[in-house]
């Protein structure tokens, strides 16, 4: 397996600055070689070291630097850092290595029918996947092996689900919380045995959820829920199921929504995919509006056609599943487009944009591990999870 990393600089058209730019590229090569060597030599999979050949580099006089290394005895996947800094202070997403596909259509173990939201357990050992149209959850190992599933019975009963959409894990890593959208409630499972412990919301609840979709949990065990049918965000205390606050109504202005879909929180930041408004809205955890990015379209200037899953990495970058455009897009912590991941990437008028080639078919759910591994669910023909 060969890892190839490209760092592109602006084309050098003025020969008088050629030597100066060449020295700059050499210095950058040295810096990134050191960084990448430190990363790849410490990567482990299943407690076994991965062996790498020494990283080689080549730079030319017109601003392209390439770093290469080969990997031996690799039977899983490798994740390199999501982003690095170059001397022009631009962030570049590294090309995904070892892209894997897990699952297929069906109702057996490791088979899915429209997989939706997914979450990584707090100890980074397991992946919980919402198998939406099979009305169940599946627990996988972090590298995609099946462990167990819930019953898969559709209905309104205590142990039943009706088109669940998203999932999160509470702070103690003991409870799984699922948005049971068709039953207008949240369902709490014990992470150890997949047994239902209690319900939040539902027909007799004062919270009055209406098709809850995206859900996340902060470090204070507060649940943030996209109440899609009511075009609002609700905050629920996990311990007792009490409504703490809410905001939003149907509209196009700041803090208004048209079918809020998925939600993600990290530190004091909350990102919401505003489905029919084709944008991402960013708030504090208290609901204070910060900024928005995105508009309707299919171009390379931060456009979406129905954004769905959203994730925030450790550096504050936003990753968005651009559903109908069949791609992922990466944005800086201030909402500037940084990279596009798609099977149609060939060229762009944006010189600062990284274009990466991975094929997607209606990407919907999205999460990023603390090691930078990206997990994406697909609602298209494949009914699978892509890991890279």
Tab-separated table of C-alpha atoms in Angstrom, residues 6-352:
chain	number	residue	atom	x	y	z
A	6	UNK	CA	0.498	16.330	-2.061
A	7	UNK	CA	0.910	19.870	-0.747
A	8	UNK	CA	0.173	22.381	-3.488
A	9	UNK	CA	1.368	25.975	-3.521
A	10	UNK	CA	0.331	28.835	-5.739
A	11	UNK	CA	1.974	28.618	-9.140
A	12	UNK	CA	5.186	30.631	-9.393
A	13	UNK	CA	4.970	32.888	-12.406
A	14	UNK	CA	7.672	35.399	-11.526
A	15	UNK	CA	11.126	33.879	-12.110
A	16	UNK	CA	12.815	36.484	-9.890
A	17	UNK	CA	11.279	34.886	-6.793
A	18	UNK	CA	11.922	31.327	-7.923
A	19	UNK	CA	14.955	30.632	-5.724
A	20	UNK	CA	13.307	32.146	-2.654
A	21	UNK	CA	10.174	30.080	-3.202
A	22	UNK	CA	12.206	26.935	-3.745
A	23	UNK	CA	13.934	27.418	-0.387
A	24	UNK	CA	10.538	27.922	1.236
A	25	UNK	CA	9.300	24.656	-0.270
A	26	UNK	CA	12.394	22.832	0.984
A	27	UNK	CA	11.835	24.134	4.506
A	28	UNK	CA	8.195	23.095	4.386
A	29	UNK	CA	9.183	19.622	3.193
A	30	UNK	CA	11.496	19.194	6.159
A	31	UNK	CA	8.795	20.317	8.594
A	32	UNK	CA	6.113	18.007	7.200
A	33	UNK	CA	8.476	15.056	6.876
A	34	UNK	CA	9.207	15.309	10.586
A	35	UNK	CA	5.522	15.634	11.465
A	36	UNK	CA	4.418	12.710	9.315
A	37	UNK	CA	7.273	10.468	10.433
A	38	UNK	CA	6.257	11.029	14.052
A	39	UNK	CA	2.666	10.106	13.214
A	40	UNK	CA	3.175	7.015	11.097
A	41	UNK	CA	5.752	5.427	13.385
A	42	UNK	CA	3.374	5.582	16.341
A	43	UNK	CA	0.253	4.267	14.583
A	44	UNK	CA	-0.972	0.951	15.967
A	45	UNK	CA	-3.786	-1.344	14.885
A	46	UNK	CA	-4.890	-4.177	17.182
A	47	UNK	CA	-1.803	-3.504	19.319
A	48	UNK	CA	0.554	-4.380	16.491
A	49	UNK	CA	3.023	-1.935	15.039
A	50	UNK	CA	2.691	-0.990	11.395
A	51	UNK	CA	5.987	-0.827	9.547
A	52	UNK	CA	6.639	2.040	7.149
A	53	UNK	CA	9.459	2.610	4.743
A	54	UNK	CA	11.256	5.931	5.242
A	55	UNK	CA	9.212	8.811	3.907
A	56	UNK	CA	10.656	10.260	0.710
A	57	UNK	CA	9.996	13.684	-0.665
A	58	UNK	CA	10.302	15.501	-3.965
A	59	UNK	CA	9.693	19.134	-4.729
A	60	UNK	CA	9.780	20.912	-8.067
A	61	UNK	CA	10.353	24.525	-9.017
A	62	UNK	CA	6.698	25.203	-9.656
A	63	UNK	CA	5.381	24.695	-6.182
A	64	UNK	CA	4.426	21.046	-5.821
A	65	UNK	CA	5.723	18.972	-2.935
A	66	UNK	CA	5.017	15.246	-2.730
A	67	UNK	CA	5.662	12.938	0.234
A	68	UNK	CA	5.531	9.154	-0.205
A	69	UNK	CA	5.813	6.081	1.987
A	70	UNK	CA	4.863	2.435	1.602
A	71	UNK	CA	3.096	0.383	4.262
A	72	UNK	CA	3.753	-3.309	4.874
A	73	UNK	CA	1.681	-6.022	6.585
A	74	UNK	CA	-1.453	-3.910	6.687
A	75	UNK	CA	-4.808	-5.689	6.941
A	76	UNK	CA	-6.913	-2.882	8.372
A	77	UNK	CA	-7.020	0.837	7.620
A	78	UNK	CA	-4.627	3.688	8.280
A	79	UNK	CA	-5.594	7.206	9.262
A	80	UNK	CA	-3.238	10.125	8.893
A	81	UNK	CA	-4.001	13.591	10.309
A	82	UNK	CA	-6.979	15.364	8.800
A	83	UNK	CA	-5.115	18.642	8.294
A	84	UNK	CA	-1.681	20.243	8.388
A	85	UNK	CA	-0.354	23.782	8.134
A	86	UNK	CA	1.806	25.023	5.307
A	87	UNK	CA	3.843	28.198	5.148
A	88	UNK	CA	0.987	30.025	3.453
A	89	UNK	CA	-1.190	29.339	6.532
A	90	UNK	CA	-3.631	27.236	4.524
A	91	UNK	CA	-5.128	24.016	5.830
A	92	UNK	CA	-4.876	20.989	3.554
A	93	UNK	CA	-6.859	17.806	4.104
A	94	UNK	CA	-4.622	14.798	3.558
A	95	UNK	CA	-5.849	12.258	1.015
A	96	UNK	CA	-7.686	9.354	2.647
A	97	UNK	CA	-5.705	6.124	2.782
A	98	UNK	CA	-7.102	2.630	3.063
A	99	UNK	CA	-10.735	3.493	2.284
A	100	UNK	CA	-12.929	0.618	3.494
A	101	UNK	CA	-16.561	-0.324	2.931
A	102	UNK	CA	-18.580	-2.150	5.578
A	103	UNK	CA	-22.018	-3.685	5.121
A	104	UNK	CA	-24.563	-4.227	2.380
A	105	UNK	CA	-28.333	-4.171	1.923
A	106	UNK	CA	-30.280	-6.637	4.060
A	107	UNK	CA	-31.526	-7.341	7.580
A	108	UNK	CA	-28.866	-9.701	8.910
A	109	UNK	CA	-25.745	-8.974	10.914
A	110	UNK	CA	-23.682	-6.216	9.297
A	111	UNK	CA	-26.479	-5.626	6.784
A	112	UNK	CA	-28.379	-2.352	6.618
A	113	UNK	CA	-31.460	-0.754	5.161
A	114	UNK	CA	-30.825	2.978	4.993
A	115	UNK	CA	-28.236	3.347	7.784
A	116	UNK	CA	-28.454	6.832	9.245
A	117	UNK	CA	-26.733	8.387	12.262
A	118	UNK	CA	-23.766	6.813	13.991
A	119	UNK	CA	-21.658	7.480	17.080
A	120	UNK	CA	-18.350	6.339	18.529
A	121	UNK	CA	-18.371	5.268	22.165
A	122	UNK	CA	-16.483	7.503	24.582
A	123	UNK	CA	-13.753	4.894	25.070
A	124	UNK	CA	-13.218	4.758	21.281
A	125	UNK	CA	-13.822	0.991	21.202
A	126	UNK	CA	-17.201	0.642	19.484
A	127	UNK	CA	-19.332	2.166	16.761
A	128	UNK	CA	-23.117	2.417	17.189
A	129	UNK	CA	-25.042	2.594	13.896
A	130	UNK	CA	-28.710	3.481	13.418
A	131	UNK	CA	-30.117	0.947	10.935
A	132	UNK	CA	-33.095	3.157	10.212
A	133	UNK	CA	-35.469	1.172	8.017
A	134	UNK	CA	-34.646	-2.054	9.841
A	135	UNK	CA	-35.806	-0.227	12.995
A	136	UNK	CA	-32.771	-1.217	15.038
A	137	UNK	CA	-29.272	-0.391	16.243
A	138	UNK	CA	-26.116	-2.302	15.435
A	139	UNK	CA	-22.958	-2.250	17.537
A	140	UNK	CA	-19.695	-2.750	15.655
A	141	UNK	CA	-16.068	-2.801	16.637
A	142	UNK	CA	-14.218	0.350	15.717
A	143	UNK	CA	-12.864	-1.422	12.616
A	144	UNK	CA	-16.299	-2.585	11.449
A	145	UNK	CA	-16.922	-6.069	12.879
A	146	UNK	CA	-20.455	-6.857	14.092
A	147	UNK	CA	-21.021	-7.379	17.840
A	148	UNK	CA	-24.770	-7.224	18.493
A	149	UNK	CA	-28.052	-5.705	17.328
A	150	UNK	CA	-31.330	-4.679	18.905
A	151	UNK	CA	-34.485	-6.624	18.061
A	152	UNK	CA	-35.509	-4.732	14.935
A	153	UNK	CA	-39.198	-4.787	15.794
A	154	UNK	CA	-41.178	-1.877	14.371
A	155	UNK	CA	-43.841	-0.433	16.627
A	156	UNK	CA	-44.702	1.858	19.531
A	157	UNK	CA	-43.878	-0.523	22.364
A	158	UNK	CA	-41.175	-0.134	24.991
A	159	UNK	CA	-38.710	-2.360	23.113
A	160	UNK	CA	-39.704	-1.188	19.624
A	161	UNK	CA	-38.528	1.542	17.252
A	162	UNK	CA	-40.086	3.303	14.282
A	163	UNK	CA	-37.564	4.716	11.792
A	164	UNK	CA	-34.877	5.825	14.272
A	165	UNK	CA	-32.564	8.495	12.864
A	166	UNK	CA	-29.597	9.356	15.077
A	167	UNK	CA	-27.701	8.232	18.156
A	168	UNK	CA	-25.330	9.591	20.799
A	169	UNK	CA	-23.487	8.333	23.886
A	170	UNK	CA	-23.740	9.973	27.302
A	171	UNK	CA	-20.751	11.276	29.263
A	172	UNK	CA	-20.284	8.159	31.415
A	173	UNK	CA	-20.250	5.898	28.327
A	174	UNK	CA	-23.023	3.842	29.943
A	175	UNK	CA	-26.099	4.890	27.970
A	176	UNK	CA	-27.015	5.040	24.282
A	177	UNK	CA	-29.652	7.625	23.354
A	178	UNK	CA	-31.566	7.172	20.085
A	179	UNK	CA	-33.946	9.545	18.323
A	180	UNK	CA	-36.953	7.300	17.649
A	181	UNK	CA	-38.331	9.650	15.032
A	182	UNK	CA	-41.514	7.844	14.011
A	183	UNK	CA	-42.560	7.521	17.667
A	184	UNK	CA	-41.662	11.165	18.474
A	185	UNK	CA	-39.426	10.208	21.398
A	186	UNK	CA	-35.926	9.363	22.571
A	187	UNK	CA	-35.037	5.842	23.690
A	188	UNK	CA	-32.266	5.102	26.215
A	189	UNK	CA	-30.383	1.789	25.954
A	190	UNK	CA	-27.849	0.204	28.289
A	191	UNK	CA	-24.614	0.109	26.308
A	192	UNK	CA	-23.603	-3.246	27.829
A	193	UNK	CA	-26.667	-5.333	26.939
A	194	UNK	CA	-28.644	-3.228	24.430
A	195	UNK	CA	-31.714	-3.313	26.678
A	196	UNK	CA	-34.107	-0.350	26.783
A	197	UNK	CA	-33.960	1.453	30.133
A	198	UNK	CA	-36.367	4.358	29.693
A	199	UNK	CA	-38.092	6.695	27.254
A	200	UNK	CA	-37.870	10.482	26.932
A	201	UNK	CA	-40.712	12.292	25.203
A	202	UNK	CA	-43.480	10.480	23.409
A	203	UNK	CA	-47.205	11.058	23.122
A	204	UNK	CA	-47.852	11.914	26.781
A	205	UNK	CA	-44.783	14.088	27.297
A	206	UNK	CA	-44.807	17.855	27.781
A	207	UNK	CA	-41.700	18.134	25.597
A	208	UNK	CA	-43.889	17.398	22.553
A	209	UNK	CA	-41.213	16.208	20.142
A	210	UNK	CA	-42.303	15.918	16.515
A	211	UNK	CA	-40.054	13.725	14.355
A	212	UNK	CA	-36.789	14.214	16.293
A	213	UNK	CA	-33.774	13.634	14.051
A	214	UNK	CA	-30.210	14.628	14.974
A	215	UNK	CA	-29.040	14.272	18.577
A	216	UNK	CA	-25.820	14.878	20.505
A	217	UNK	CA	-24.734	14.942	24.155
A	218	UNK	CA	-22.321	17.402	25.788
A	219	UNK	CA	-19.971	16.883	28.742
A	220	UNK	CA	-22.688	18.006	31.170
A	221	UNK	CA	-25.045	15.255	29.971
A	222	UNK	CA	-27.339	17.703	28.212
A	223	UNK	CA	-29.001	16.353	25.077
A	224	UNK	CA	-29.353	18.623	22.028
A	225	UNK	CA	-32.079	17.439	19.677
A	226	UNK	CA	-33.130	18.562	16.202
A	227	UNK	CA	-36.909	18.615	16.647
A	228	UNK	CA	-37.392	18.508	12.897
A	229	UNK	CA	-41.165	18.702	12.716
A	230	UNK	CA	-41.235	21.712	15.042
A	231	UNK	CA	-38.266	23.482	13.366
A	232	UNK	CA	-36.462	23.996	16.649
A	233	UNK	CA	-33.572	22.804	18.788
A	234	UNK	CA	-34.493	21.442	22.206
A	235	UNK	CA	-32.096	20.892	25.103
A	236	UNK	CA	-33.033	18.084	27.488
A	237	UNK	CA	-31.331	17.101	30.735
A	238	UNK	CA	-30.435	13.447	30.367
A	239	UNK	CA	-30.716	12.478	34.035
A	240	UNK	CA	-34.403	13.371	34.445
A	241	UNK	CA	-35.614	14.121	30.907
A	242	UNK	CA	-36.519	17.727	31.722
A	243	UNK	CA	-36.666	20.386	29.001
A	244	UNK	CA	-33.968	22.991	29.747
A	245	UNK	CA	-34.326	25.388	26.809
A	246	UNK	CA	-35.327	25.601	23.179
A	247	UNK	CA	-34.918	27.938	20.236
A	248	UNK	CA	-35.917	28.239	16.620
A	249	UNK	CA	-38.963	28.418	14.389
A	250	UNK	CA	-39.588	27.926	10.691
A	251	UNK	CA	-37.847	30.521	8.545
A	252	UNK	CA	-34.677	31.592	6.783
A	253	UNK	CA	-33.270	34.131	9.229
A	254	UNK	CA	-30.531	33.586	11.813
A	255	UNK	CA	-31.653	31.025	14.372
A	256	UNK	CA	-34.589	29.916	12.214
A	257	UNK	CA	-34.798	26.527	10.519
A	258	UNK	CA	-36.517	24.619	7.776
A	259	UNK	CA	-36.215	20.973	8.866
A	260	UNK	CA	-33.145	20.941	11.160
A	261	UNK	CA	-31.567	17.583	10.415
A	262	UNK	CA	-28.329	16.627	12.186
A	263	UNK	CA	-26.442	18.238	15.044
A	264	UNK	CA	-22.971	18.035	16.572
A	265	UNK	CA	-21.367	19.647	19.620
A	266	UNK	CA	-17.752	20.024	20.673
A	267	UNK	CA	-16.551	22.191	23.542
A	268	UNK	CA	-18.828	25.266	23.411
A	269	UNK	CA	-19.814	24.977	19.742
A	270	UNK	CA	-22.999	23.515	18.285
A	271	UNK	CA	-23.418	22.932	14.532
A	272	UNK	CA	-26.819	22.222	12.951
A	273	UNK	CA	-27.526	21.153	9.365
A	274	UNK	CA	-30.477	23.277	8.203
A	275	UNK	CA	-31.750	20.843	5.564
A	276	UNK	CA	-34.164	22.830	3.397
A	277	UNK	CA	-32.204	26.079	3.825
A	278	UNK	CA	-29.068	24.363	2.455
A	279	UNK	CA	-26.783	25.713	5.158
A	280	UNK	CA	-25.046	25.004	8.458
A	281	UNK	CA	-25.850	27.186	11.452
A	282	UNK	CA	-23.376	27.463	14.330
A	283	UNK	CA	-24.382	28.359	17.899
A	284	UNK	CA	-23.013	28.341	21.408
A	285	UNK	CA	-24.373	25.612	23.649
A	286	UNK	CA	-26.675	28.233	25.157
A	287	UNK	CA	-28.263	28.821	21.767
A	288	UNK	CA	-26.537	32.093	20.885
A	289	UNK	CA	-26.166	32.396	17.110
A	290	UNK	CA	-22.551	32.690	15.946
A	291	UNK	CA	-22.479	32.347	12.154
A	292	UNK	CA	-23.769	30.361	9.210
A	293	UNK	CA	-22.212	29.008	6.023
A	294	UNK	CA	-23.495	27.387	2.863
A	295	UNK	CA	-26.084	28.063	0.164
A	296	UNK	CA	-27.983	26.086	-2.460
A	297	UNK	CA	-25.806	24.804	-5.280
A	298	UNK	CA	-23.303	22.219	-6.467
A	299	UNK	CA	-20.182	24.319	-6.957
A	300	UNK	CA	-16.890	24.591	-5.099
A	301	UNK	CA	-17.641	27.780	-3.175
A	302	UNK	CA	-19.335	26.284	-0.131
A	303	UNK	CA	-22.605	25.162	-1.683
A	304	UNK	CA	-24.933	22.354	-0.576
A	305	UNK	CA	-27.876	20.420	-1.883
A	306	UNK	CA	-29.556	19.304	1.325
A	307	UNK	CA	-26.770	19.019	3.930
A	308	UNK	CA	-27.175	16.180	6.410
A	309	UNK	CA	-24.601	14.776	8.839
A	310	UNK	CA	-22.188	17.227	10.436
A	311	UNK	CA	-19.102	16.623	12.578
A	312	UNK	CA	-16.504	18.810	14.283
A	313	UNK	CA	-12.939	17.547	14.639
A	314	UNK	CA	-10.466	18.254	17.445
A	315	UNK	CA	-9.168	21.347	15.647
A	316	UNK	CA	-12.630	22.846	15.185
A	317	UNK	CA	-13.021	21.994	11.485
A	318	UNK	CA	-16.552	21.238	10.279
A	319	UNK	CA	-17.199	18.235	8.047
A	320	UNK	CA	-20.572	18.083	6.285
A	321	UNK	CA	-22.321	15.307	4.351
A	322	UNK	CA	-23.595	17.067	1.203
A	323	UNK	CA	-26.386	14.592	0.506
A	324	UNK	CA	-27.649	15.125	-3.059
A	325	UNK	CA	-24.230	16.305	-4.285
A	326	UNK	CA	-22.765	12.949	-3.139
A	327	UNK	CA	-19.777	14.438	-1.378
A	328	UNK	CA	-18.283	15.568	1.909
A	329	UNK	CA	-17.083	19.111	2.433
A	330	UNK	CA	-14.589	20.345	5.021
A	331	UNK	CA	-14.746	23.879	6.416
A	332	UNK	CA	-12.405	25.842	8.648
A	333	UNK	CA	-13.487	26.810	12.192
A	334	UNK	CA	-14.734	30.108	10.734
A	335	UNK	CA	-16.780	28.460	7.972
A	336	UNK	CA	-14.423	28.824	4.990
A	337	UNK	CA	-14.399	25.915	2.544
A	338	UNK	CA	-11.150	23.947	2.781
A	339	UNK	CA	-11.649	20.625	0.972
A	340	UNK	CA	-14.133	18.568	-1.035
A	341	UNK	CA	-14.238	14.764	-0.938
A	342	UNK	CA	-16.070	13.303	-3.942
A	343	UNK	CA	-15.683	10.976	-6.922
A	344	UNK	CA	-16.006	13.892	-9.354
A	345	UNK	CA	-13.021	15.934	-8.215
A	346	UNK	CA	-10.685	16.875	-11.033
A	347	UNK	CA	-10.079	20.596	-11.039
A	348	UNK	CA	-11.235	23.772	-9.357
A	349	UNK	CA	-10.900	27.487	-9.878
A	350	UNK	CA	-10.114	27.766	-6.164
A	351	UNK	CA	-6.324	27.363	-5.807
A	352	UNK	CA	-6.574	26.969	-2.018
